Short mmCIF file of C-alpha atoms and ligand atoms in Angstrom, two decimals:
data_model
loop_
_atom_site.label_atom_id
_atom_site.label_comp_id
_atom_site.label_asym_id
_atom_site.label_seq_id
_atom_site.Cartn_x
_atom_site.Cartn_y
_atom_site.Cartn_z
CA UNK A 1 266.04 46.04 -165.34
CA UNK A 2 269.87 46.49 -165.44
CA UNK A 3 270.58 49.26 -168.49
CA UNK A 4 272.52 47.58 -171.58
CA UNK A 5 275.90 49.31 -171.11
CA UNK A 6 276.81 50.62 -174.96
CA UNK A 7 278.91 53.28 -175.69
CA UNK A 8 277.71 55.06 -179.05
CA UNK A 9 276.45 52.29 -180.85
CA UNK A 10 275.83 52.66 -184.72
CA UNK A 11 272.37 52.19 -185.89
CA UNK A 12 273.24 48.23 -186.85
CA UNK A 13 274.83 47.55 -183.21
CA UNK A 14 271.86 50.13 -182.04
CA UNK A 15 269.17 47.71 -183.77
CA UNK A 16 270.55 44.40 -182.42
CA UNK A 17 270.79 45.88 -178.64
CA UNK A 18 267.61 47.25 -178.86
CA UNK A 19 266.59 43.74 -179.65
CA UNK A 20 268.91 42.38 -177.06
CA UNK A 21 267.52 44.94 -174.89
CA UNK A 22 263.98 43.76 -175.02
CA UNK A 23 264.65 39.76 -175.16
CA UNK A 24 267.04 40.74 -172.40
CA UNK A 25 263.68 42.17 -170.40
CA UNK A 26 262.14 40.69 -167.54
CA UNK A 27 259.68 41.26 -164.91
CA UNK A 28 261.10 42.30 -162.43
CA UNK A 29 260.67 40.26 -158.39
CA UNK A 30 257.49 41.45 -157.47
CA UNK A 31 253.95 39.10 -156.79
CA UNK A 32 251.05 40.69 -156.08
CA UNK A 33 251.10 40.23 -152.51
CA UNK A 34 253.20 42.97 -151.40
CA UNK A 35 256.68 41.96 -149.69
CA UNK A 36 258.13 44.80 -147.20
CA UNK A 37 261.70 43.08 -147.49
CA UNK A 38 261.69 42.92 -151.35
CA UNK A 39 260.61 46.76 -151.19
CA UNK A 40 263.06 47.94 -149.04
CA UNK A 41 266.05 46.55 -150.49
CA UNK A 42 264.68 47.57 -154.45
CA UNK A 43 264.20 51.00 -152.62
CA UNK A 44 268.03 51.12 -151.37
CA UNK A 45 269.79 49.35 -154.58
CA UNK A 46 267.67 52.20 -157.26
CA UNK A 47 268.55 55.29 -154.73
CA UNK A 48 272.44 54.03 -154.59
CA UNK A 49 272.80 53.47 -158.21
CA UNK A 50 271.21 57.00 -158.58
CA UNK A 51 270.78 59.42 -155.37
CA UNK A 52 269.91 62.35 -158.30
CA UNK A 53 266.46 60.67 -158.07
CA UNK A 54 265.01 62.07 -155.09
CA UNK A 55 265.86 65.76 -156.95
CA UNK A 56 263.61 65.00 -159.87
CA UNK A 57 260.74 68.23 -160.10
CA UNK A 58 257.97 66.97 -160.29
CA UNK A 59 255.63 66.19 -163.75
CA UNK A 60 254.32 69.84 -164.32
CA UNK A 61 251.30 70.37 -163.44
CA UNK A 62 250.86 68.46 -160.45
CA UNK A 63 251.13 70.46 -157.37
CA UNK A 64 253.62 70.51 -154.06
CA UNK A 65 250.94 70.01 -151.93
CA UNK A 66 246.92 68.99 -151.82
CA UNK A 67 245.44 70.45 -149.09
CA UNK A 68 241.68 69.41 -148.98
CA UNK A 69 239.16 67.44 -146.60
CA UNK A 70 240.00 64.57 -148.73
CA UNK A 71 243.59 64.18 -147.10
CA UNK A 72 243.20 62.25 -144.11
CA UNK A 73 244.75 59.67 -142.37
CA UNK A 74 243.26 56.58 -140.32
CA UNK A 75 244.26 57.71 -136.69
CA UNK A 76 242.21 61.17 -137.69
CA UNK A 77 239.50 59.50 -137.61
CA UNK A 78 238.16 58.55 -133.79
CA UNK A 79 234.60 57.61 -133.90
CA UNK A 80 232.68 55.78 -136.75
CA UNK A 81 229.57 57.94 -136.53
CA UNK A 82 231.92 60.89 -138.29
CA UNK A 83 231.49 58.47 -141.51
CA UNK A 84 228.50 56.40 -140.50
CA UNK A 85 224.82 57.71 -141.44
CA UNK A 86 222.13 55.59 -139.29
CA UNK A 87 219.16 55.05 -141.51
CA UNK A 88 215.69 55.49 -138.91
CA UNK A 89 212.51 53.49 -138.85
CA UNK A 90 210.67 56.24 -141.03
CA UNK A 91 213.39 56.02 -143.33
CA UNK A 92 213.12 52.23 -143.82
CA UNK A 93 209.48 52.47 -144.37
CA UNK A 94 209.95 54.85 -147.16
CA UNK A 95 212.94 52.48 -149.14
CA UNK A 96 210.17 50.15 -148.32
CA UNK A 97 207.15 51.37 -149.92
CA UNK A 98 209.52 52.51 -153.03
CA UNK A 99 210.68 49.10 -153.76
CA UNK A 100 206.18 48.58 -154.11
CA UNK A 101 205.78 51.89 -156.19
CA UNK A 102 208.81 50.18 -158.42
CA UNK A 103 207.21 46.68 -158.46
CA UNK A 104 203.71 48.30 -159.63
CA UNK A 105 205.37 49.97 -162.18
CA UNK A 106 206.39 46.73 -163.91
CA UNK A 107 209.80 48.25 -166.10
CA UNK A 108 212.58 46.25 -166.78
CA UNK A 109 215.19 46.35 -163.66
CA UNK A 110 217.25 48.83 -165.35
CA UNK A 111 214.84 51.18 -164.70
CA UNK A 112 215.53 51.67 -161.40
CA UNK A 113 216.18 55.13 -160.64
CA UNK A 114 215.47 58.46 -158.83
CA UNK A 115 212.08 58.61 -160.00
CA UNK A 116 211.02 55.43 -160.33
CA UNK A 117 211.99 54.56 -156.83
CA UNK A 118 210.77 57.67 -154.65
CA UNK A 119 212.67 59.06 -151.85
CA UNK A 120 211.09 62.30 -150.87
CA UNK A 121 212.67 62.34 -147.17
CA UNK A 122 215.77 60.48 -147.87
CA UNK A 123 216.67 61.07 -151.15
CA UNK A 124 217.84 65.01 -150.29
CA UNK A 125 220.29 63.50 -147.47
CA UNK A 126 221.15 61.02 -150.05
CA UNK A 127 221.66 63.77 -152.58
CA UNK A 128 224.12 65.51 -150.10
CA UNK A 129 225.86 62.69 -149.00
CA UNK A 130 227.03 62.41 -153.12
CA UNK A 131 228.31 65.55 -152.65
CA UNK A 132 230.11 64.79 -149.86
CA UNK A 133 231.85 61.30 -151.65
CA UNK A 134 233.04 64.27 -154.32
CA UNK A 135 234.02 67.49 -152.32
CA UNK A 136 234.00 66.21 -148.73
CA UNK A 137 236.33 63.22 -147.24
CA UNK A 138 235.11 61.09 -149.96
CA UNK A 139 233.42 58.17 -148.31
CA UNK A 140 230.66 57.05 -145.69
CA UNK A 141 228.73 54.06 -144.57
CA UNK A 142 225.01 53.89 -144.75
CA UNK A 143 223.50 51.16 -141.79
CA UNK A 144 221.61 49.20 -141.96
CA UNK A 145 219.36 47.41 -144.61
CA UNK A 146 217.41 44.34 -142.98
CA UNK A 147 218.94 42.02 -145.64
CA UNK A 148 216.74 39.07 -144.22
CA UNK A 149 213.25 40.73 -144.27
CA UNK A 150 213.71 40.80 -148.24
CA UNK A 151 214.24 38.33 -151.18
CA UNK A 152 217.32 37.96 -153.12
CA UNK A 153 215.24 40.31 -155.91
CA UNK A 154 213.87 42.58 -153.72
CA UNK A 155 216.89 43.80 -151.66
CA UNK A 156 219.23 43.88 -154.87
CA UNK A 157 216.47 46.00 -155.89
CA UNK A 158 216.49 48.47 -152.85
CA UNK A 159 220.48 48.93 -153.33
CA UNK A 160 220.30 49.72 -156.66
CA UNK A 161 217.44 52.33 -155.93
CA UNK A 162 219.22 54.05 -152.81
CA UNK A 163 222.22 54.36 -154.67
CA UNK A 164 221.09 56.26 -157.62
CA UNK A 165 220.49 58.93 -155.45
CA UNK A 166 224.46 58.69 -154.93
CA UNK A 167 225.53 57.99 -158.26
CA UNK A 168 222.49 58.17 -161.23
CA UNK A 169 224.93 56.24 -163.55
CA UNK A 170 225.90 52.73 -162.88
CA UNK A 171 228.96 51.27 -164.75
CA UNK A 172 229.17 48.25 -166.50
CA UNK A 173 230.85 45.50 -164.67
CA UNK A 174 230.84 42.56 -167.05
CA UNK A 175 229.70 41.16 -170.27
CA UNK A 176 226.10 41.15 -171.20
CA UNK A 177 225.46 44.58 -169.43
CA UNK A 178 225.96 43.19 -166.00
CA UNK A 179 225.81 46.01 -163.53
CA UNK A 180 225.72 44.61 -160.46
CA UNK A 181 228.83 42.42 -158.75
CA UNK A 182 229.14 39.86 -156.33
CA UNK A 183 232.35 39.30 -154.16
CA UNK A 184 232.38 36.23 -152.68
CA UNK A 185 234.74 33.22 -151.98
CA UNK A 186 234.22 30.63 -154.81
CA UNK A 187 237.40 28.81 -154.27
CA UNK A 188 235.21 25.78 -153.49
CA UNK A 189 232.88 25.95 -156.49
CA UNK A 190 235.65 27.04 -158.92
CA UNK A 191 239.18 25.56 -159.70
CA UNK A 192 241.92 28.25 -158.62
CA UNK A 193 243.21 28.11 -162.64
CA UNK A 194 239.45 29.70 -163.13
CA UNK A 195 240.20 32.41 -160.70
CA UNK A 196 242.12 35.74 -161.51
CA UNK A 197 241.13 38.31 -158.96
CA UNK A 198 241.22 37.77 -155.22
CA UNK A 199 238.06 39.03 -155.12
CA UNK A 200 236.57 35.01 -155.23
CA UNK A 201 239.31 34.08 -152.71
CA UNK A 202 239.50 34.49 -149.24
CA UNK A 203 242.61 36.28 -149.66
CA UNK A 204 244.00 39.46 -148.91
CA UNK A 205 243.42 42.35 -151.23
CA UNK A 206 246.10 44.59 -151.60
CA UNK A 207 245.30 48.38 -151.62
CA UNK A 208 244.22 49.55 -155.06
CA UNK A 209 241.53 51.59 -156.97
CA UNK A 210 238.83 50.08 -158.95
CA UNK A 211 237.23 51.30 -162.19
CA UNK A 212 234.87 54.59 -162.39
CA UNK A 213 234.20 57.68 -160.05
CA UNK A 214 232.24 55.91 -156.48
CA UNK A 215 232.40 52.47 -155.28
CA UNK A 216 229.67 50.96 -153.52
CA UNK A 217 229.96 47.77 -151.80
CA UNK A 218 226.79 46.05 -149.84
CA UNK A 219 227.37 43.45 -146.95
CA UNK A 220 224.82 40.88 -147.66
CA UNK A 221 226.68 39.00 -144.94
CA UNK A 222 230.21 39.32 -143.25
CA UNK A 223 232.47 36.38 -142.73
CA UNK A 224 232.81 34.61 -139.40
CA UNK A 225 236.34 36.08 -138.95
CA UNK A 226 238.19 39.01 -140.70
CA UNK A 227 237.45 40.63 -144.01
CA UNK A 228 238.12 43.77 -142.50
CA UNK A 229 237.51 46.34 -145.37
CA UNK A 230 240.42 49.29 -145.41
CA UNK A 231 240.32 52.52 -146.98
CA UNK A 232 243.01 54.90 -147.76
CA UNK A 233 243.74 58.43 -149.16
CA UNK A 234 245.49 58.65 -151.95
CA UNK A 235 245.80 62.52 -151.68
CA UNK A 236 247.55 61.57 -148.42
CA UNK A 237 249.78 59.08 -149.99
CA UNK A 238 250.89 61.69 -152.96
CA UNK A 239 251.72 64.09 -150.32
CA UNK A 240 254.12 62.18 -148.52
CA UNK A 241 255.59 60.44 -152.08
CA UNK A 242 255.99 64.59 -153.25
CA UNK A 243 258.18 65.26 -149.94
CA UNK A 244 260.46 61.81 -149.96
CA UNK A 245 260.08 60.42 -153.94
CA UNK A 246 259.28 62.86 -156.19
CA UNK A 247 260.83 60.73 -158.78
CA UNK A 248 257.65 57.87 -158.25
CA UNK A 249 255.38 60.39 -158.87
CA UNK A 250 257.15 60.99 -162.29
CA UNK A 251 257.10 57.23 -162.62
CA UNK A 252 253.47 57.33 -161.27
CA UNK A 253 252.16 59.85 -164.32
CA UNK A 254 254.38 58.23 -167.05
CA UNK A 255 252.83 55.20 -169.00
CA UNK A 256 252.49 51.81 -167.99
CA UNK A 257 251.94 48.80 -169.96
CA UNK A 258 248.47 47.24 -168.68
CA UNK A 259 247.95 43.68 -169.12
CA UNK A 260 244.71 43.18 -171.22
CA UNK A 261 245.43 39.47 -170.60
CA UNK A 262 244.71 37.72 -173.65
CA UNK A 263 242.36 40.63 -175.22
CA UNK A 264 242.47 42.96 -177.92
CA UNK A 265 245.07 44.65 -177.87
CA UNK A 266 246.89 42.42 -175.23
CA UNK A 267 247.97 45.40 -173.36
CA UNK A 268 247.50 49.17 -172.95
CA UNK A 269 249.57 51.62 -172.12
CA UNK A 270 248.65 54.67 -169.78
CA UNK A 271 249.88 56.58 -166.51
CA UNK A 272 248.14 55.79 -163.14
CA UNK A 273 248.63 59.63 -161.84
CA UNK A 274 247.27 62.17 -163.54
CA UNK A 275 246.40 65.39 -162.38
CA UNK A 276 243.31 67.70 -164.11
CA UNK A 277 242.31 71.17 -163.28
CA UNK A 278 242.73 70.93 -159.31
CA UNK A 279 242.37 67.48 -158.95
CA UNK A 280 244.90 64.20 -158.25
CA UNK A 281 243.18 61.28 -159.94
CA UNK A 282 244.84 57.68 -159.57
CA UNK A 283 243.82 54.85 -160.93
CA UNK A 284 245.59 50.85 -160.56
CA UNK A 285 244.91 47.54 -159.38
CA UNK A 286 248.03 45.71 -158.67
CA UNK A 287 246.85 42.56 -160.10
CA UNK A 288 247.19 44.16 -163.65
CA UNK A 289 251.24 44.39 -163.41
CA UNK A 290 251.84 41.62 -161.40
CA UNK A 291 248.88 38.62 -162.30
CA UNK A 292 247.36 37.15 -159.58
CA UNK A 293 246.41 32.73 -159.05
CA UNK A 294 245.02 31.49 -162.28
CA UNK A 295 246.11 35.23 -164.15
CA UNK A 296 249.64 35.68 -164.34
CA UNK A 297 251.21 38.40 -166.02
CA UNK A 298 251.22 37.55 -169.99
CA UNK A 299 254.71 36.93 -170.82
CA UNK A 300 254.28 38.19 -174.51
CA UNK A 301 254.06 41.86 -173.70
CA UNK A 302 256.74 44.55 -172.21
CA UNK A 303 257.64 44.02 -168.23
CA UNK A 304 257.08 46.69 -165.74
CA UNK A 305 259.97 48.20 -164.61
CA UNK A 306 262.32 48.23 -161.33
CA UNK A 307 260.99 52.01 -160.84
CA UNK A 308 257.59 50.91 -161.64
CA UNK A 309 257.88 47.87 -159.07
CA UNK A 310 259.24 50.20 -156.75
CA UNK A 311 256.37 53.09 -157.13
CA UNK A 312 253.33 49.75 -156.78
CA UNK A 313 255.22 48.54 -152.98
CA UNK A 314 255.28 52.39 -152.45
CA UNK A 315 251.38 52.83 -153.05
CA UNK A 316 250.68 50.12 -151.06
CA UNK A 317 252.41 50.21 -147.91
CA UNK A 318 252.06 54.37 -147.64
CA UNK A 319 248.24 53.55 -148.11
CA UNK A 320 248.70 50.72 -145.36
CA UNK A 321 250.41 53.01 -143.06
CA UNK A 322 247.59 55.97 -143.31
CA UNK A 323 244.49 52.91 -143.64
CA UNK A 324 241.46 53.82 -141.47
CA UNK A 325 239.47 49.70 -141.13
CA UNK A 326 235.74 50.41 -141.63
CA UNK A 327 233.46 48.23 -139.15
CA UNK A 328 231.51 46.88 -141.83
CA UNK A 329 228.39 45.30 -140.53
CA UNK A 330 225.42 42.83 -142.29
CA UNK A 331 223.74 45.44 -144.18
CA UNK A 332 225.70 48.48 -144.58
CA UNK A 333 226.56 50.08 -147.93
CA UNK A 334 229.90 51.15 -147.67
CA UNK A 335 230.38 54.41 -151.08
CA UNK A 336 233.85 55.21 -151.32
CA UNK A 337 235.69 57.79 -154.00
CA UNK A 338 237.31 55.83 -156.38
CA UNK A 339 239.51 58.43 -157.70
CA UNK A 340 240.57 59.39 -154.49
CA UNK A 341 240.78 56.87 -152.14
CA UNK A 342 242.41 53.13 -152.15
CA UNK A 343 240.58 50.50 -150.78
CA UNK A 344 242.06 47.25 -149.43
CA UNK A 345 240.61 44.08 -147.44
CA UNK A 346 241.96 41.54 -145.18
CA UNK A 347 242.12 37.89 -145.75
CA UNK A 348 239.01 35.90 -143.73
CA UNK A 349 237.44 32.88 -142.75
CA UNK A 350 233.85 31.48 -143.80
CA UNK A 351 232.00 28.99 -142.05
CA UNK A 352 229.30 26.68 -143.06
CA UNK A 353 226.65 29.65 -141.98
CA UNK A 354 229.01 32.51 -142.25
CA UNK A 355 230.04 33.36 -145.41
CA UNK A 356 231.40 36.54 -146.47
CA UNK A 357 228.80 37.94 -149.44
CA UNK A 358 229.57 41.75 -150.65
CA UNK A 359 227.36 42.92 -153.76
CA UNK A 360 229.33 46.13 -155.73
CA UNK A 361 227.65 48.92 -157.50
CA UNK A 362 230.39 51.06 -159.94
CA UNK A 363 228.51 54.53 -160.01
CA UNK A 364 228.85 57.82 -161.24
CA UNK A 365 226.88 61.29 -160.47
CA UNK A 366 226.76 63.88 -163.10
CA UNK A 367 226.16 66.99 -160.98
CA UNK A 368 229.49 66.36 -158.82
CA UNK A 369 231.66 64.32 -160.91
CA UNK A 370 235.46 65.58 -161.61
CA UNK A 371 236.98 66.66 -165.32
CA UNK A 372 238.53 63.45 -166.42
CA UNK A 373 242.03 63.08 -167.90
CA UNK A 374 242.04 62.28 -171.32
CA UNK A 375 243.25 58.47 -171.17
CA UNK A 376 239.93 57.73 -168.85
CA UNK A 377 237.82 59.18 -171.27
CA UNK A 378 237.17 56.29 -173.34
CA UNK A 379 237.43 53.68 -170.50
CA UNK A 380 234.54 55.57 -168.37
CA UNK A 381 232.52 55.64 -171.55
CA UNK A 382 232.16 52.16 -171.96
CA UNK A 383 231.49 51.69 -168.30
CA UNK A 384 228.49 54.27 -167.76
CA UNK A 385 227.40 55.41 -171.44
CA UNK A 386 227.23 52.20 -173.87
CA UNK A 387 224.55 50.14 -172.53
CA UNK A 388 221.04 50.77 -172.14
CA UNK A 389 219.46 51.23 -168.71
CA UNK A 390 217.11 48.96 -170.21
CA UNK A 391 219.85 46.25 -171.18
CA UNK A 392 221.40 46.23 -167.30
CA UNK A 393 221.53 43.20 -166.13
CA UNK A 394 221.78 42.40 -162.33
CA UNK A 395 222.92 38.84 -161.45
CA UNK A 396 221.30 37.35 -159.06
CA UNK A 397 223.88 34.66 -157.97
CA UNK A 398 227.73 35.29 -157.65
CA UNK A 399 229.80 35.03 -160.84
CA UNK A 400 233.19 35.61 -161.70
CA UNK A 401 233.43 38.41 -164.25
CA UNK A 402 235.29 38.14 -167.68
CA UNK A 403 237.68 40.25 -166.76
CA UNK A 404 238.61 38.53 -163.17
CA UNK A 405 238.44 34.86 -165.02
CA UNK A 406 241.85 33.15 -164.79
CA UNK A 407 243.58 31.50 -168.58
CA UNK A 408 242.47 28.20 -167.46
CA UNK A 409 239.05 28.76 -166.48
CA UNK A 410 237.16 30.30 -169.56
CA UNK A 411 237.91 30.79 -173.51
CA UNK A 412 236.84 34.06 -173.64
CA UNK A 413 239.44 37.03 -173.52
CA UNK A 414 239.61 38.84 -170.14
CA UNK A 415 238.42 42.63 -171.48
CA UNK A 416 239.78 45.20 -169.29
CA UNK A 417 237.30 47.69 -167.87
FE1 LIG B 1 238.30 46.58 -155.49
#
């Protein structure tokens, strides 16, 4: 947004510009799917009206440079047994007969946890691979659960009993205490206006964080062509914005207006960058600023701005350039570090017997998890500490979550989480 030229204004003249100022306000040319050209030339106009912003210090507190096994880039990686643990016949008998000890326990789903799904062999390698999503490079693949050999029940089940030995808290996704997601093309079941997250497309995703401390995602089955799911490092990305724009990371850890779209109160306003004790903690989704399909950005609250469109293309296409593409196979579990790490997803096709099916877990482990800045606080509590273990519900069929529904497709207020 151009700045209202005024030279000392009196508090009258100072009122009505403000006003002027704010009707004047608009979005600025950004969609959610990124555009390299758009970038580039917002990236030249902002550093020619000001070159004094690539000498802005940076926010205190955040430091020069993280050095850690959680900066990494894609070509580090060469080989994906470095990220990939291989789950053995003995070990598939014991997931096995804890899914019976569960079922002869006969306890709400909810109850699903370390003890009442026993892992004496595994669960110590699961217990260290947690540690490893926290202090080590912050992600790995576990392959492979035989999806067919099990009912719908039964392996939803299994993944929510392996991964409590990752995370012992599961966040809640979606209304009603739904803990478990499903990401899955529904373009053909649901009208686009019903759709705000391209999570039920077959779209791209654009690199971005979601809510909580690990990610899990489960490949019930992959599509018949692309889909390929990308991971980034954000520690490697906020290097390389510290040495060329330290003014985005000021932009990064300043407030931004969230779109609530349409709930209460229609928008919140918090940074994306923090930085706690020794840690860099981001958390965005694009969609949020710029509105995605049937969920565009509500027109009734504040715009981003041109430095804030500028820092979102920034995120994205330093996290493209550094990406490492994860071979994700029918029955992997995929855990990823949510505060740490973007994650992104290519657009792909399904066929009649092909279709793309991903279940998500949001979790959280006690013993390893980070201090959390202030403005997460509250947002992390409702996801892991309102509801019940006994209230969590874990849908068996895909649907689209409150907070993903587009303005046309549901009355109910998207609630941000
Ligand atoms: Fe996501």
């Amino acid at each position: 947004m151009a700045p209202v030229a005024v030279s000392q204004p009196t508090d009258i003249l100072s009122t009505k510009l403000d006003k002027l100022s704010l009707s004047g306000s608009k979005q600025p040319d950004i969609s959610y799917h990124p555009d390299e050209a758009k970038w580039k030339a917002r990236t030249a106009r902002r550093l020619a009206e000001d070159p004094s912003l690539l000498d802005t210090p940076l926010p205190t507190g955040f430091p020069a440079l993280l050095e850690s096994p959680l900066v990494w880039e894609g070509k580090d990686w060469k080989d994906e047994s470095q990220w990939t643990y291989n789950l053995n016949d003995s070990q598939l008998e014991e997931i096995d007969g804890a899914l019976k000890h569960f079922h002869s326990l006969n306890v709400p789903q909810g109850r699903i946890n370390q003890s009442t799904f026993p892992l004496p062999t595994l669960g110590p390698i699961l217990r260290d691979l947690s540690r490893e999503l926290y202090s080590g490079r912050g992600f790995f693949v576990l392959r492979t659960l035989p999806v067919d050999d099990y009912s719908r029940e039964d392996i939803i089940l299994i993944y929510a009993g392996v991964s409590s030995y990752i995370g012992s808290l599961r966040g809640v996704q979606d209304r009603d205490a739904g803990v478990l997601a499903h990401i899955k093309d529904l373009t053909e079941t649901h009208p686009a206006k019903a759709i705000g997250a391209p999570a039920y497309t077959t779209d791209k995703q654009v690199f971005h964080t979601d809510a909580g401390d690990v990610i899990s995602l489960f490949a019930l089955e992959t599509a018949a062509e692309g889909g390929t799911s990308r991971i980034s490092s954000s520690w490697r990305v906020y290097n390389e914005l510290v040495k060329t724009r330290p003014d985005l990371i000021k932009t990064l850890s300043e407030p931004w207006t969230h779109d609530t779209y349409g709930g209460d109160p229609p928008f919140r306003n918090r940074p994306l960058l923090f930085s706690e004790e020794d840690k860099i903690i981001i958390q965005y989704a694009r969609r949020i600023f710029t509105g995605f399909l049937g969920l565009p950005r509500s027109q009734e609250i504040p715009p981003i701005t041109e430095a804030q469109a500028e820092a979102l293309d920034a995120i994205h296409f330093l996290a493209e350039k550094y990406n490492l593409g994860l071979n994700f196979q029918k029955g992997d579990i995929q855990y990823i570090n949510n505060l740490s790490i973007f994650h992104a997803r290519d657009a792909f096709t399904d066929t009649a017997e092909k279709k793309r099916h991903l279940l998500r877990l949001w979790l959280r482990d006690e013993d390893h998890a980070w201090k959390l800045p202030k403005p997460l606080e509250e947002p992390w509590q409702r996801l892991y500490y309102t509801a019940k273990e006994d209230e969590h519900r874990f849908p068996q069929q895909p649907e689209i979550r409150s907070a993903s529904k587009g303005k046309g497709g549901a009355a109910e207020g998207g609630k941000y989480v």
